[in-house]
Amino acid sequence: MKEIVRKVITIHVNGKTYDIPVGTGRYEMPESETLSHTLRDRLGLTGLKIGCDQGACGCCTVIMDGKAVTSCMTLTMDCDGKTITTIEGLADRATGELDGLQQAFLDNCGYQCGFCTPGIIMTAKAFLEEHENPTEEEVREALAGNYCRCGTHYTAVESVMAYVQKRKEERQ
Amino acid sequence: MKNFGYVTPKTLEEASGLLAQPGAAAMGGGTDLLGVIKDGLLPSPPKTVVNLKKLPELSGLTEREDGLHVGAAVTLAEISENETVKAKWPALADAARSVATPNLRNTATLGGNLCQDIRCWYYRYPDILGGRINCARKEGHLCSAMMGENRYHSIFGAAKVCETPCTGKCPAHTDISAYMELLRAGKVEEAARVILEVNPMPAITSRVCAHFCMEGCNRNTYDESLNVGAVERYLGDYILEHKDVFMKAPEGENGLKISIIGSGPAGLTAAYYLRQSGYGVTIYEKQPEAGGCLTYAIPPYRLPKNVVRSFISALEAMGVKIVCSCQIGQDKTLDEIVKASDSVMLDTGTWKRPLIGLAGEELTRFGLEFLIDVNNYVRERPGSRVVVVGGGNVAMDVAITAKRLGCPEVAMVCLEQRDSMPANEEEVARALEEGILIHNGWGPKEVVRTDGKVTGMVFKHCPKVLDETGRFNPVYEEDNVMELQADIIMMAIGQKADLDFLEGAYKIETERGRIKALDGCRTTEAGIFAGGDVTTGPATVIKAIASGKEAAISVNQYCGLKELPVEKTARLRLHEKLAAFDTRCRGEKEAVKSPMLEVHERDMDKEDLGCIAPELAKGEANRCFNCGCLAVNPSDTANMLYAMDAKIVTNRRTISSEEFFGIHTRVQEVLEKGEIVKEVIVPYLPKGAVARYDKYRIRKSIDFAVLAVAGYYRLEDGVVKDVSMVLGAVAPVPMKMKEAESYLTGKKLTEETAREAAEIALKDAIPLAMNGYKIDMAKVMVRRFLGF
Ligand SMILES: Cc1cc2nc3c(=O)[nH]c(=O)nc-3n(C[C@H](O)[C@H](O)[C@H](O)COP(=O)(O)OP(=O)(O)OC[C@H]3O[C@@H](n4cnc5c(N)ncnc54)[C@H](O)[C@@H]3O)c2cc1C
Ligand code: SF4
Ligand code: SF4
Ligand code: FES
Ligand code: FES
């Protein structure tokens, strides 16, 4: 009897678990694949964007085990067993209701074309999980690696601050 | 991105073993490496990427007695957020926090930050957009930043990352940029000595060499090659004017006897380097005077005989014995020579006429023989209508000599087209200027004779000289002919070696009529060496010189002695860490021109080309870019760790900051294959010291430093007791400002001393066209670092 040893990695994305076979076969993932491609091309999560593919624009940001990471500069092989959230995973899974931070971007014109927005929101999301009451300066610092081609940086920060304010009020 | 395998070793040994394999690359966070691979910057994409993040030895951030131990796989985010680091090494936390973006810092490691590749935009230009920019740091040799966009490049000179193309093209690999640099610094004698490391007779080569170096010069891309020949000639003449300084007899004899047969450039070169070491050297020459082709082939208007004699007399003054009019094989046998010597070198050249089986060939004259006669002062006009067959430098010498001896009509005929003639361009130009006709694309068919005398020559058309593979394989059109009238025909289509003297007595193998030379100029007979044309066929003086030096080294090894003095000098020569140049070099578009006699002033014995004045030679040296790589070090943490004198611990050894950061411009030059950075040990700062990391960049995040200052200082009653200062992004390596540090030590820190320290730190800066601002800005940053 022949036994075939298969290499598989497991990632948990937006609440679902995926086993991804690794190898050089047709449907297998090459070991050199970056997370951005795995998420977009294999899992169909095209919310994250590949802008520069060099770690410089932040459009590909996702949250991995609570930290915002640049998925174009991360090998999927390094994500075995990790929990990942992409922009698609923010809304309430049952109702489809947007996350408060997403709503704040809608309410405050936080974007124009929207290409960079998933990255900005994911960076801000991870940051706000760890910082209850950040100042605007701290938010700017946190978003410093996210670039917007349309120049919406100000309204993006405003949107985040509006959400911070709203969250504070709600929690009180 | 080209696919690669990804392995996660469990132990350091396993990782090291994997990395020692060809095609393996180490990876920390991958934030640099993945970009490098995506843009195809490596000579070939890695086959295996080795993940270092799971190695226990590379993790951990702990405070110990000797300071802070940071594992190489610790992320920059961890370093910048760690409470101990923030409390006791806050400047290191700042440096880590200044790197890239918050998200990248979550995965980027310290080891990766220290070992990252540079960020020059030419270098990082992606191949997929219009092709690869093969700069000096890749497989090329030109740094586009020198004349191009350079606002973020070095203000302290370049790193020598490849052999400069001028040196690469020179058969003797003369370190041209090094002697130009010394000449700029006014060190004429040292500059001359750099040439003497590979070539004992620059006065000669500067006059006769085709200057292959100049073809390679990077300035050709922009304006005009450096006139290396003119500068070399200045130094060459300087050497001959001071031969007692440069060509000294050895201090003692080593008792070994070397015989050299033939006194051409290869033999003379070997004699020079061997004699320096104390060998008893005897040269045997069949002609009445030494020098071989230098004396007998090259006409005096190109190479005055007094230059050759001056060099040979200097060799004799060193104690080299030259026995002239002694033909081995006739006056003495090879056997006698070999028996009486510890080693023998053969440099007998190519002096024999090759016959090509042409009808009437016996009535033609061998061009080389004609040149020998002329050099023996047989100065007769050879005829009135001269046809020279051949298109190389010897043919040129023959034609021009004939013309200058008064032949009214001189025509040259060669197979090659004008632009691919083997003669140098200047020689072709000189011939045309002097009224010599050149017929290109014709090969000899028949000598026309009347009453046993030459009256002309018939040529057949040759449309193609080389075949598809680039080999010499001319195609002729037998019916397409041209007849030239002539009363003398000179054949200059090659020369052969005369090997009769070998007498078959030794096992010296020959190959296509030449002595077979193995590496190191060895022949197949132990102890007998050979160099120059007799091994290569007719080549060039400088190639012969290169083989002469190689032979000298081999002879010395054969005799079992330690390195030759010349090898030692070359090895010990101080190489400046950073290659400096004159900031004005960019604008000096035109090369200096050596004075040349007007056509009507030229004759056989006056040298056509003159010397340039010493100031002009120095001026030309100022044009040299001193080619290297102008990219700056990219790592922020490197600046800070160097300033704090951290130790870099690898799986094999502990490396000082100075060595790890301060000397090499590529990590591959510091780390051996399979060597991994394990951790960094940051010592405690002196009690009471203030440490800072200041980084200037255009955008707060992502941007690499345009400038950075890292360091600390400690005051006692306002007086500087300790100070350490590193400037980042100003040079290919972080620059420790040692002079400014020693200036400050012991002084009261005031606005004035801070200002002076800044001036000292930047005094040797050499700005490029667009980055002069960095100098002013760096001064301000140094002052601010010191609190003013
Ligand atoms: C957009 C962007 C902006 C950036 N800005 C800055 C900046 O401002 N300042 C700055 O300093 N850097 C900057 N960087 C570079 C960044 O800091 C480095 O990419 C990062 O620190 C490298 O860490 P890494 O673990 O990801 O390295 P990797 O990419 O994993 O490795 C980099 C190199 O180091 C080698 N290597 C890694 N670990 C070891 C080890 N332990 N032993 C031996 N060799 C090793 C690898 O083989 C590779 O050649 C920037 C990068 C990007 C993409
Ligand atoms: S600075 Fe260095 S990396 Fe940049 S173009 Fe010049 S040689 Fe290449
Ligand atoms: S500029 Fe100077 S170093 Fe560069 S190729 Fe020319 S001669 Fe050599
Ligand atoms: S695409 Fe990943 S940072 Fe730009
Ligand atoms: S909204 Fe268009 S790129 Fe940011």
CSV table of N, CA and C in Angstrom, one decimal, chain B residues 26-77:
chain,number,residue,atom,x,y,z
B,26,ALA,N,18.4,33.3,3.9
B,26,ALA,CA,17.8,33.3,5.2
B,26,ALA,C,16.6,34.3,5.2
B,27,MET,N,15.6,34.0,6.1
B,27,MET,CA,14.5,35.0,6.2
B,27,MET,C,14.1,35.1,7.6
B,28,GLY,N,14.0,36.4,8.0
B,28,GLY,CA,13.4,36.7,9.3
B,28,GLY,C,11.9,37.0,9.0
B,29,GLY,N,11.5,38.3,9.1
B,29,GLY,CA,10.2,38.6,8.7
B,29,GLY,C,9.9,38.6,7.3
B,30,GLY,N,10.9,38.7,6.5
B,30,GLY,CA,10.7,38.6,5.0
B,30,GLY,C,10.4,40.0,4.4
B,31,THR,N,10.3,41.0,5.2
B,31,THR,CA,9.8,42.3,4.7
B,31,THR,C,10.8,42.9,3.7
B,32,ASP,N,12.0,42.6,3.8
B,32,ASP,CA,13.0,43.0,2.9
B,32,ASP,C,13.2,41.9,1.8
B,33,LEU,N,13.5,40.7,2.3
B,33,LEU,CA,13.8,39.6,1.4
B,33,LEU,C,12.8,39.4,0.3
B,34,LEU,N,11.5,39.4,0.7
B,34,LEU,CA,10.4,39.1,-0.3
B,34,LEU,C,10.4,40.2,-1.4
B,35,GLY,N,10.7,41.5,-1.0
B,35,GLY,CA,10.8,42.6,-1.9
B,35,GLY,C,12.0,42.4,-2.9
B,36,VAL,N,13.1,41.9,-2.3
B,36,VAL,CA,14.3,41.7,-3.1
B,36,VAL,C,14.0,40.6,-4.1
B,37,ILE,N,13.3,39.6,-3.7
B,37,ILE,CA,13.1,38.4,-4.6
B,37,ILE,C,12.1,38.9,-5.7
B,38,LYS,N,11.0,39.6,-5.3
B,38,LYS,CA,10.0,40.0,-6.2
B,38,LYS,C,10.6,40.9,-7.3
B,39,ASP,N,11.5,41.7,-6.9
B,39,ASP,CA,12.1,42.6,-7.9
B,39,ASP,C,13.3,42.0,-8.7
B,40,GLY,N,13.6,40.8,-8.4
B,40,GLY,CA,14.7,40.1,-9.1
B,40,GLY,C,16.0,40.7,-8.9
B,41,LEU,N,16.3,41.2,-7.7
B,41,LEU,CA,17.6,41.9,-7.5
B,41,LEU,C,18.8,40.9,-7.4
B,42,LEU,N,18.5,39.7,-7.0
B,42,LEU,CA,19.6,38.8,-6.7
B,42,LEU,C,20.1,38.3,-8.1
B,43,PRO,N,21.4,37.9,-8.2
B,43,PRO,CA,21.9,37.3,-9.4
B,43,PRO,C,21.1,36.2,-9.9
B,44,SER,N,20.6,35.3,-9.0
B,44,SER,CA,19.6,34.3,-9.4
B,44,SER,C,18.7,34.1,-8.2
B,45,PRO,N,17.4,33.9,-8.5
B,45,PRO,CA,16.4,33.8,-7.4
B,45,PRO,C,16.7,32.6,-6.5
B,46,PRO,N,16.5,32.7,-5.2
B,46,PRO,CA,16.8,31.6,-4.3
B,46,PRO,C,15.9,30.4,-4.6
B,47,LYS,N,16.5,29.3,-4.3
B,47,LYS,CA,15.8,28.0,-4.5
B,47,LYS,C,15.1,27.7,-3.2
B,48,THR,N,15.8,28.0,-2.1
B,48,THR,CA,15.2,27.6,-0.8
B,48,THR,C,15.3,28.9,0.1
B,49,VAL,N,14.2,29.1,0.8
B,49,VAL,CA,14.3,30.2,1.8
B,49,VAL,C,14.2,29.5,3.1
B,50,VAL,N,15.1,29.9,4.0
B,50,VAL,CA,15.2,29.3,5.3
B,50,VAL,C,14.6,30.2,6.4
B,51,ASN,N,13.6,29.7,7.0
B,51,ASN,CA,12.9,30.5,8.0
B,51,ASN,C,13.6,30.5,9.4
B,52,LEU,N,14.0,31.6,9.9
B,52,LEU,CA,14.8,31.6,11.1
B,52,LEU,C,14.0,31.9,12.3
B,53,LYS,N,12.7,32.2,12.1
B,53,LYS,CA,11.9,32.7,13.2
B,53,LYS,C,11.6,31.7,14.3
B,54,LYS,N,11.7,30.4,14.0
B,54,LYS,CA,11.3,29.4,15.0
B,54,LYS,C,12.6,29.0,15.8
B,55,LEU,N,13.7,29.5,15.5
B,55,LEU,CA,14.9,29.1,16.3
B,55,LEU,C,14.9,29.7,17.7
B,56,PRO,N,15.0,28.8,18.7
B,56,PRO,CA,14.9,29.4,20.0
B,56,PRO,C,16.1,30.3,20.3
B,57,GLU,N,17.3,30.0,19.8
B,57,GLU,CA,18.4,30.9,20.1
B,57,GLU,C,18.3,32.3,19.6
B,58,LEU,N,17.3,32.5,18.6
B,58,LEU,CA,17.2,33.8,18.0
B,58,LEU,C,16.1,34.6,18.7
B,59,SER,N,15.5,34.0,19.7
B,59,SER,CA,14.4,34.8,20.3
B,59,SER,C,14.8,35.3,21.6
B,60,GLY,N,14.0,36.1,22.3
B,60,GLY,CA,14.3,36.5,23.6
B,60,GLY,C,14.9,37.9,23.7
B,61,LEU,N,14.4,38.7,24.6
B,61,LEU,CA,14.9,40.0,24.8
B,61,LEU,C,15.1,40.1,26.3
B,62,THR,N,16.4,40.0,26.8
B,62,THR,CA,16.6,39.9,28.2
B,62,THR,C,17.7,40.9,28.6
B,63,GLU,N,17.6,41.4,29.8
B,63,GLU,CA,18.7,42.2,30.4
B,63,GLU,C,19.6,41.3,31.2
B,64,ARG,N,20.9,41.4,30.9
B,64,ARG,CA,21.9,40.6,31.7
B,64,ARG,C,23.0,41.5,32.1
B,65,GLU,N,24.0,40.9,32.8
B,65,GLU,CA,25.0,41.7,33.3
B,65,GLU,C,25.8,42.6,32.3
B,66,ASP,N,26.0,42.0,31.1
B,66,ASP,CA,26.8,42.7,30.1
B,66,ASP,C,25.9,43.6,29.2
B,67,GLY,N,24.6,43.7,29.6
B,67,GLY,CA,23.7,44.6,28.8
B,67,GLY,C,22.5,43.9,28.3
B,68,LEU,N,21.9,44.4,27.2
B,68,LEU,CA,20.7,43.9,26.7
B,68,LEU,C,21.0,42.9,25.6
B,69,HIS,N,20.4,41.7,25.8
B,69,HIS,CA,20.5,40.7,24.7
B,69,HIS,C,19.3,40.6,23.9
B,70,VAL,N,19.4,40.9,22.6
B,70,VAL,CA,18.2,40.9,21.7
B,70,VAL,C,18.4,39.8,20.7
B,71,GLY,N,17.5,38.9,20.7
B,71,GLY,CA,17.6,37.8,19.7
B,71,GLY,C,17.3,38.4,18.3
B,72,ALA,N,18.0,37.8,17.3
B,72,ALA,CA,17.9,38.3,15.9
B,72,ALA,C,16.5,38.2,15.4
B,73,ALA,N,15.7,37.3,15.9
B,73,ALA,CA,14.3,37.1,15.4
B,73,ALA,C,13.3,38.0,16.1
B,74,VAL,N,13.7,38.7,17.1
B,74,VAL,CA,12.8,39.6,17.9
B,74,VAL,C,12.3,40.7,16.9
B,75,THR,N,11.0,41.0,16.9
B,75,THR,CA,10.5,42.0,16.0
B,75,THR,C,10.8,43.4,16.5
B,76,LEU,N,10.8,44.3,15.5
B,76,LEU,CA,11.1,45.7,15.8
B,76,LEU,C,10.0,46.3,16.7
B,77,ALA,N,8.8,45.8,16.5
B,77,ALA,CA,7.7,46.2,17.4
B,77,ALA,C,7.9,45.8,18.8
